[in-house]
């Protein structure tokens, strides 16, 4: 006669299935984080390009507050989506979708814009001398 302890057998099956579930949720969460990172970066780039087009020659190059607020809202939405869809299994790093990305890209765009203005000024001076 063989006797198998049902409690321990069921506990092993349960533990194995919980482990598989957590693994699947972690994988799903990590894929979603990568996808949302791409979405966030493309959102920032399009918003920065739109805001930069509104700046006049030698205009104010400080970042609009509305742009910062929109980026914060998008980041919050994407983070909550990851938490919801991965059932809070994935830990989100603090630097994930940070506003540092926005600041760096804004500064780069403004430096490019200022360089463009200086080139336009130099070209105008050359053309004026001719």
CSV table of N, CA and C in Angstrom, one decimal:
chain,number,residue,atom,x,y,z
A,1,UNK,N,0.8,-1.2,0.0
A,1,UNK,CA,0.0,0.0,0.0
A,1,UNK,C,0.9,1.2,0.0
A,2,UNK,N,0.6,2.1,-0.9
A,2,UNK,CA,1.3,3.4,-1.0
A,2,UNK,C,0.4,4.5,-0.6
A,3,UNK,N,0.9,5.4,0.2
A,3,UNK,CA,0.1,6.5,0.7
A,3,UNK,C,0.8,7.7,0.4
A,4,UNK,N,0.2,8.6,-0.3
A,4,UNK,CA,0.8,9.9,-0.7
A,4,UNK,C,0.1,11.0,0.1
A,5,UNK,N,0.9,11.8,0.7
A,5,UNK,CA,0.3,12.9,1.5
A,5,UNK,C,-0.3,13.9,0.6
A,6,UNK,N,-1.6,14.1,0.6
A,6,UNK,CA,-2.3,15.0,-0.4
A,6,UNK,C,-1.9,16.5,-0.1
A,7,UNK,N,-1.7,16.8,1.1
A,7,UNK,CA,-1.4,18.2,1.4
A,7,UNK,C,-0.1,18.6,0.8
A,8,UNK,N,0.9,17.8,1.0
A,8,UNK,CA,2.2,18.2,0.5
A,8,UNK,C,2.3,18.2,-1.0
A,9,UNK,N,1.6,17.2,-1.6
A,9,UNK,CA,1.6,17.1,-3.1
A,9,UNK,C,0.9,18.3,-3.7
A,10,UNK,N,-0.3,18.7,-3.1
A,10,UNK,CA,-1.0,19.8,-3.6
A,10,UNK,C,-0.2,21.1,-3.4
A,11,UNK,N,0.5,21.2,-2.3
A,11,UNK,CA,1.3,22.4,-2.0
A,11,UNK,C,2.4,22.5,-3.0
A,12,UNK,N,3.0,21.4,-3.4
A,12,UNK,CA,4.1,21.4,-4.4
A,12,UNK,C,3.6,21.9,-5.8
A,13,UNK,N,2.4,21.4,-6.2
A,13,UNK,CA,1.8,21.8,-7.4
A,13,UNK,C,1.4,23.3,-7.4
A,14,UNK,N,0.9,23.7,-6.3
A,14,UNK,CA,0.5,25.1,-6.1
A,14,UNK,C,1.7,26.0,-6.2
A,15,UNK,N,2.8,25.7,-5.5
A,15,UNK,CA,4.0,26.5,-5.5
A,15,UNK,C,4.6,26.6,-6.9
A,16,UNK,N,4.6,25.5,-7.6
A,16,UNK,CA,5.1,25.4,-9.0
A,16,UNK,C,4.3,26.3,-9.9
A,17,UNK,N,3.0,26.3,-9.8
A,17,UNK,CA,2.2,27.1,-10.6
A,17,UNK,C,2.3,28.6,-10.3
A,18,UNK,N,2.4,28.9,-9.0
A,18,UNK,CA,2.6,30.3,-8.6
A,18,UNK,C,4.0,30.8,-9.1
A,19,UNK,N,5.0,30.0,-9.1
A,19,UNK,CA,6.3,30.4,-9.6
A,19,UNK,C,6.2,30.6,-11.1
A,20,UNK,N,5.5,29.8,-11.9
A,20,UNK,CA,5.3,29.9,-13.3
A,20,UNK,C,4.6,31.2,-13.6
A,21,UNK,N,3.5,31.5,-12.8
A,21,UNK,CA,2.7,32.7,-13.0
A,21,UNK,C,3.6,33.9,-12.8
A,22,UNK,N,4.3,34.0,-11.7
A,22,UNK,CA,5.2,35.1,-11.5
A,22,UNK,C,6.2,35.3,-12.6
A,23,UNK,N,6.7,34.2,-13.1
A,23,UNK,CA,7.7,34.3,-14.2
A,23,UNK,C,7.1,34.9,-15.4
A,24,UNK,N,5.8,34.4,-15.8
A,24,UNK,CA,5.2,35.0,-16.9
A,24,UNK,C,4.8,36.5,-16.7
A,25,UNK,N,4.4,36.8,-15.6
A,25,UNK,CA,4.0,38.2,-15.3
A,25,UNK,C,5.3,39.1,-15.3
A,26,UNK,N,6.4,38.6,-14.8
A,26,UNK,CA,7.6,39.4,-14.9
A,26,UNK,C,8.1,39.6,-16.3
A,27,UNK,N,8.0,38.6,-17.1
A,27,UNK,CA,8.4,38.7,-18.6
A,27,UNK,C,7.4,39.7,-19.3
A,28,UNK,N,6.1,39.5,-19.0
A,28,UNK,CA,5.2,40.4,-19.6
A,28,UNK,C,5.4,41.9,-19.2
A,29,UNK,N,5.7,42.1,-17.9
A,29,UNK,CA,5.9,43.4,-17.4
A,29,UNK,C,7.2,44.0,-18.0
A,30,UNK,N,8.2,43.2,-18.1
A,30,UNK,CA,9.5,43.7,-18.7
A,30,UNK,C,9.3,44.1,-20.2
A,31,UNK,N,8.6,43.3,-20.9
A,31,UNK,CA,8.3,43.6,-22.3
A,31,UNK,C,7.5,44.9,-22.4
A,32,UNK,N,6.5,45.0,-21.6
A,32,UNK,CA,5.7,46.2,-21.6
A,32,UNK,C,6.5,47.5,-21.2
A,33,UNK,N,7.4,47.3,-20.3
A,33,UNK,CA,8.3,48.5,-19.9
A,33,UNK,C,9.1,48.9,-21.1
A,34,UNK,N,9.7,48.0,-21.8
A,34,UNK,CA,10.4,48.4,-23.0
A,34,UNK,C,9.6,49.1,-24.0
A,35,UNK,N,8.4,48.5,-24.3
A,35,UNK,CA,7.5,49.1,-25.2
A,35,UNK,C,7.0,50.5,-24.8
A,36,UNK,N,6.7,50.7,-23.5
A,36,UNK,CA,6.3,52.0,-23.0
A,36,UNK,C,7.4,53.0,-23.0
A,37,UNK,N,8.7,52.5,-22.8
A,37,UNK,CA,9.8,53.4,-22.9
A,37,UNK,C,9.9,54.0,-24.3
A,38,UNK,N,9.7,53.1,-25.3
A,38,UNK,CA,9.8,53.6,-26.7
A,38,UNK,C,8.7,54.6,-27.0
A,39,UNK,N,7.5,54.3,-26.5
A,39,UNK,CA,6.3,55.2,-26.7
A,39,UNK,C,6.6,56.5,-26.0
A,40,UNK,N,7.1,56.5,-24.8
A,40,UNK,CA,7.4,57.7,-24.0
A,40,UNK,C,8.4,58.6,-24.7
A,41,UNK,N,9.5,57.9,-25.2
A,41,UNK,CA,10.5,58.7,-25.9
A,41,UNK,C,10.0,59.3,-27.2
A,42,UNK,N,9.2,58.6,-28.0
A,42,UNK,CA,8.6,59.2,-29.2
A,42,UNK,C,7.6,60.3,-28.9
A,43,UNK,N,6.9,60.1,-27.8
A,43,UNK,CA,6.0,61.2,-27.3
A,43,UNK,C,6.8,62.5,-27.0
A,44,UNK,N,7.9,62.3,-26.2
A,44,UNK,CA,8.7,63.4,-25.8
A,44,UNK,C,9.3,64.1,-27.1
A,45,UNK,N,9.8,63.3,-28.0
A,45,UNK,CA,10.4,63.9,-29.2
A,45,UNK,C,9.4,64.7,-30.0
A,46,UNK,N,8.2,64.2,-30.2
A,46,UNK,CA,7.2,64.9,-31.0
A,46,UNK,C,6.8,66.2,-30.3
A,47,UNK,N,6.6,66.1,-28.9
A,47,UNK,CA,6.2,67.3,-28.2
A,47,UNK,C,7.3,68.4,-28.2
A,48,UNK,N,8.5,67.9,-28.1
A,48,UNK,CA,9.6,68.9,-28.1
A,48,UNK,C,9.7,69.5,-29.5
A,49,UNK,N,9.6,68.7,-30.5
A,49,UNK,CA,9.7,69.3,-31.9
A,49,UNK,C,8.5,70.3,-32.1
A,50,UNK,N,7.4,70.0,-31.6
A,50,UNK,CA,6.2,70.9,-31.7
A,50,UNK,C,6.5,72.2,-30.9
A,51,UNK,N,7.0,72.1,-29.7
A,51,UNK,CA,7.2,73.3,-28.9
A,51,UNK,C,8.4,74.1,-29.5
A,52,UNK,N,9.4,73.4,-30.0
A,52,UNK,CA,10.5,74.2,-30.6
A,52,UNK,C,10.1,74.9,-31.8
A,53,UNK,N,9.2,74.4,-32.6
A,53,UNK,CA,8.7,75.1,-33.8
A,53,UNK,C,8.0,76.4,-33.4
A,54,UNK,N,7.5,76.5,-32.2
A,54,UNK,CA,6.7,77.7,-31.8
A,54,UNK,C,7.7,78.8,-31.3
A,55,UNK,N,9.0,78.5,-31.1
A,55,UNK,CA,9.9,79.5,-30.5
A,55,UNK,C,10.4,80.3,-31.7
A,56,UNK,N,10.3,81.6,-31.5
A,56,UNK,CA,10.7,82.6,-32.5
A,56,UNK,C,12.2,82.8,-32.4
A,57,UNK,N,12.8,83.4,-33.4
A,57,UNK,CA,14.2,83.7,-33.5
A,57,UNK,C,14.6,84.4,-32.2
A,58,UNK,N,15.6,83.9,-31.5
A,58,UNK,CA,16.2,84.5,-30.3
A,58,UNK,C,15.1,84.6,-29.2
A,59,UNK,N,14.1,83.7,-29.2
A,59,UNK,CA,13.0,83.7,-28.2
A,59,UNK,C,13.5,83.0,-27.0
A,60,UNK,N,12.5,82.9,-26.0
A,60,UNK,CA,12.8,82.2,-24.8
A,60,UNK,C,12.9,80.7,-25.0
A,61,UNK,N,14.0,80.1,-24.5
A,61,UNK,CA,14.2,78.7,-24.8
A,61,UNK,C,14.0,77.9,-23.5
A,62,UNK,N,13.4,78.4,-22.5
A,62,UNK,CA,13.1,77.6,-21.3
A,62,UNK,C,12.0,76.6,-21.6
A,63,UNK,N,12.0,75.5,-20.9
A,63,UNK,CA,11.0,74.5,-21.2
A,63,UNK,C,9.6,74.9,-20.7
A,64,UNK,N,8.6,74.8,-21.6
A,64,UNK,CA,7.2,75.1,-21.1
A,64,UNK,C,6.8,74.2,-20.0
A,65,UNK,N,6.1,74.8,-19.0
A,65,UNK,CA,5.5,74.1,-17.9
A,65,UNK,C,4.5,73.0,-18.4
A,66,UNK,N,3.8,73.4,-19.4
A,66,UNK,CA,2.7,72.4,-19.9
A,66,UNK,C,3.4,71.2,-20.5
A,67,UNK,N,4.5,71.3,-21.1
A,67,UNK,CA,5.3,70.2,-21.6
A,67,UNK,C,5.7,69.2,-20.5
A,68,UNK,N,6.2,69.8,-19.4
A,68,UNK,CA,6.7,69.0,-18.3
A,68,UNK,C,5.5,68.3,-17.7
A,69,UNK,N,4.4,69.0,-17.5
A,69,UNK,CA,3.2,68.4,-16.9
A,69,UNK,C,2.7,67.2,-17.8
A,70,UNK,N,2.6,67.4,-19.1
A,70,UNK,CA,2.2,66.3,-20.0
A,70,UNK,C,3.1,65.1,-19.9
A,71,UNK,N,4.4,65.4,-19.8
A,71,UNK,CA,5.4,64.3,-19.7
A,71,UNK,C,5.2,63.5,-18.4
A,72,UNK,N,5.0,64.2,-17.3
A,72,UNK,CA,4.7,63.6,-16.0
A,72,UNK,C,3.5,62.7,-16.1
A,73,UNK,N,2.4,63.2,-16.7
A,73,UNK,CA,1.2,62.5,-16.8
A,73,UNK,C,1.3,61.2,-17.6
A,74,UNK,N,2.0,61.4,-18.8
A,74,UNK,CA,2.3,60.2,-19.6
A,74,UNK,C,3.1,59.1,-18.9
A,75,UNK,N,4.1,59.6,-18.2
A,75,UNK,CA,5.0,58.6,-17.4
A,75,UNK,C,4.2,57.9,-16.3
A,76,UNK,N,3.3,58.7,-15.6
A,76,UNK,CA,2.5,58.1,-14.6
A,76,UNK,C,1.5,57.1,-15.2
A,77,UNK,N,0.9,57.4,-16.4
A,77,UNK,CA,0.0,56.4,-17.0
A,77,UNK,C,0.7,55.2,-17.4
A,78,UNK,N,1.9,55.3,-18.0
A,78,UNK,CA,2.7,54.1,-18.4
A,78,UNK,C,3.1,53.3,-17.3
A,79,UNK,N,3.5,53.9,-16.2
A,79,UNK,CA,4.0,53.2,-15.0
A,79,UNK,C,2.8,52.4,-14.4
A,80,UNK,N,1.6,53.1,-14.3
A,80,UNK,CA,0.5,52.4,-13.7
A,80,UNK,C,0.0,51.2,-14.6
A,81,UNK,N,0.2,51.4,-15.9
A,81,UNK,CA,-0.2,50.3,-16.9
A,81,UNK,C,0.7,49.1,-16.6
A,82,UNK,N,2.0,49.3,-16.4
A,82,UNK,CA,2.9,48.2,-16.2
A,82,UNK,C,2.5,47.5,-14.9
A,83,UNK,N,2.2,48.3,-13.8
A,83,UNK,CA,1.9,47.7,-12.5
A,83,UNK,C,0.6,46.9,-12.7
A,84,UNK,N,-0.4,47.5,-13.4
A,84,UNK,CA,-1.7,46.8,-13.5
A,84,UNK,C,-1.6,45.5,-14.3
A,85,UNK,N,-0.9,45.6,-15.4
A,85,UNK,CA,-0.9,44.4,-16.3
A,85,UNK,C,0.1,43.3,-15.8
A,86,UNK,N,1.1,43.7,-15.0
A,86,UNK,CA,1.9,42.6,-14.5
A,86,UNK,C,1.5,42.2,-13.1
A,87,UNK,N,0.4,42.8,-12.6
A,87,UNK,CA,-0.2,42.5,-11.3
A,87,UNK,C,0.8,42.7,-10.2
A,88,UNK,N,1.5,43.8,-10.3
A,88,UNK,CA,2.5,44.3,-9.3
A,88,UNK,C,3.6,43.3,-9.0
A,89,UNK,N,3.9,42.5,-10.0
A,89,UNK,CA,5.1,41.5,-9.8
A,89,UNK,C,6.4,42.2,-10.2
A,90,UNK,N,6.3,43.1,-11.2
A,90,UNK,CA,7.5,43.8,-11.6
A,90,UNK,C,7.8,45.0,-10.8
A,91,UNK,N,9.1,45.1,-10.4
A,91,UNK,CA,9.5,46.3,-9.6
A,91,UNK,C,10.0,47.3,-10.7
A,92,UNK,N,9.5,48.5,-10.6
A,92,UNK,CA,9.8,49.6,-11.5
A,92,UNK,C,11.0,50.4,-11.0
A,93,UNK,N,12.1,50.5,-11.7
A,93,UNK,CA,13.3,51.2,-11.3
A,93,UNK,C,12.9,52.7,-11.2
A,94,UNK,N,13.6,53.4,-10.3
A,94,UNK,CA,13.3,54.9,-10.1
A,94,UNK,C,13.6,55.7,-11.3
A,95,UNK,N,14.6,55.3,-12.1
A,95,UNK,CA,15.0,56.1,-13.3
A,95,UNK,C,14.1,55.8,-14.5
A,96,UNK,N,13.2,54.8,-14.4
A,96,UNK,CA,12.3,54.5,-15.5
A,96,UNK,C,11.4,55.6,-15.8
A,97,UNK,N,11.4,56.1,-17.1
A,97,UNK,CA,10.5,57.2,-17.6
A,97,UNK,C,10.7,58.4,-16.7
A,98,UNK,N,11.9,58.7,-16.3
A,98,UNK,CA,12.1,59.9,-15.5
A,98,UNK,C,12.1,61.2,-16.4
A,99,UNK,N,11.9,62.3,-15.7
A,99,UNK,CA,11.9,63.6,-16.5
A,99,UNK,C,13.3,64.0,-16.9
A,100,UNK,N,14.3,63.3,-16.4
A,100,UNK,CA,15.7,63.6,-16.9
A,100,UNK,C,15.8,63.4,-18.4
A,101,UNK,N,15.1,62.4,-18.9
A,101,UNK,CA,15.1,62.2,-20.3
A,101,UNK,C,14.5,63.4,-21.1
A,102,UNK,N,13.4,64.0,-20.5
A,102,UNK,CA,12.8,65.2,-21.1
A,102,UNK,C,13.8,66.3,-21.1
A,103,UNK,N,14.4,66.6,-20.0
A,103,UNK,CA,15.4,67.7,-19.8
A,103,UNK,C,16.5,67.6,-20.8
A,104,UNK,N,17.1,66.4,-20.8
A,104,UNK,CA,18.3,66.2,-21.7
A,104,UNK,C,17.9,66.4,-23.2
A,105,UNK,N,16.8,65.9,-23.6
A,105,UNK,CA,16.3,66.1,-25.0
A,105,UNK,C,16.0,67.5,-25.3
A,106,UNK,N,15.4,68.2,-24.3
A,106,UNK,CA,15.0,69.6,-24.5
A,106,UNK,C,16.3,70.4,-24.6
A,107,UNK,N,17.3,70.2,-23.7
A,107,UNK,CA,18.5,71.0,-23.8
A,107,UNK,C,19.2,70.7,-25.1
A,108,UNK,N,19.3,69.5,-25.6
A,108,UNK,CA,19.9,69.2,-26.9
A,108,UNK,C,19.2,69.9,-28.0
A,109,UNK,N,17.9,69.9,-28.0
A,109,UNK,CA,17.1,70.6,-29.1
A,109,UNK,C,17.3,72.1,-29.0
A,110,UNK,N,17.4,72.7,-27.8
A,110,UNK,CA,17.6,74.1,-27.7
A,110,UNK,C,19.0,74.5,-28.1
A,111,UNK,N,20.0,73.7,-27.8
A,111,UNK,CA,21.4,73.9,-28.3
A,111,UNK,C,21.4,73.9,-29.8
A,112,UNK,N,20.8,72.9,-30.4
A,112,UNK,CA,20.7,72.8,-31.9
A,112,UNK,C,20.0,74.0,-32.5
A,113,UNK,N,19.0,74.5,-31.8
A,113,UNK,CA,18.2,75.7,-32.3
A,113,UNK,C,19.1,76.9,-32.2
A,114,UNK,N,19.8,77.1,-31.1
A,114,UNK,CA,20.7,78.2,-30.9
A,114,UNK,C,21.8,78.2,-32.0
A,115,UNK,N,22.4,77.0,-32.2
A,115,UNK,CA,23.4,76.9,-33.3
A,115,UNK,C,22.9,77.3,-34.6
A,116,UNK,N,21.6,76.8,-34.9
A,116,UNK,CA,21.0,77.2,-36.2
A,116,UNK,C,20.8,78.7,-36.3
A,117,UNK,N,20.4,79.3,-35.2
A,117,UNK,CA,20.3,80.8,-35.2
A,117,UNK,C,21.6,81.5,-35.5
A,118,UNK,N,22.7,81.0,-34.8
A,118,UNK,CA,24.0,81.6,-35.1
A,118,UNK,C,24.4,81.4,-36.5
A,119,UNK,N,24.1,80.3,-37.1
A,119,UNK,CA,24.5,80.0,-38.5
A,119,UNK,C,23.7,81.0,-39.4
A,120,UNK,N,22.4,81.2,-39.1
A,120,UNK,CA,21.6,82.1,-39.9
A,120,UNK,C,22.1,83.5,-39.8
A,121,UNK,N,22.5,83.9,-38.6
A,121,UNK,CA,23.1,85.2,-38.4
A,121,UNK,C,24.4,85.4,-39.2
A,122,UNK,N,25.2,84.4,-39.2
A,122,UNK,CA,26.5,84.4,-39.9
A,122,UNK,C,26.2,84.5,-41.4
A,123,UNK,N,25.3,83.7,-41.9
A,123,UNK,CA,24.9,83.7,-43.3
A,123,UNK,C,24.4,85.1,-43.7
A,124,UNK,N,23.6,85.7,-42.8
A,124,UNK,CA,23.0,87.0,-43.1
A,124,UNK,C,24.1,88.1,-43.2
A,125,UNK,N,25.1,88.0,-42.3
A,125,UNK,CA,26.2,88.9,-42.4
A,125,UNK,C,27.0,88.8,-43.6
A,126,UNK,N,27.2,87.5,-44.1
A,126,UNK,CA,28.0,87.2,-45.3
A,126,UNK,C,27.2,87.8,-46.5
A,127,UNK,N,25.9,87.5,-46.5
A,127,UNK,CA,25.1,87.9,-47.6
A,127,UNK,C,25.0,89.5,-47.7
A,128,UNK,N,25.0,90.1,-46.5
A,128,UNK,CA,24.9,91.5,-46.4
A,128,UNK,C,26.2,92.2,-46.9
A,129,UNK,N,27.3,91.6,-46.7
A,129,UNK,CA,28.6,92.1,-47.2
A,129,UNK,C,28.8,92.1,-48.7
A,130,UNK,N,28.1,91.1,-49.3
A,130,UNK,CA,28.3,91.0,-50.8
A,130,UNK,C,27.6,92.0,-51.5
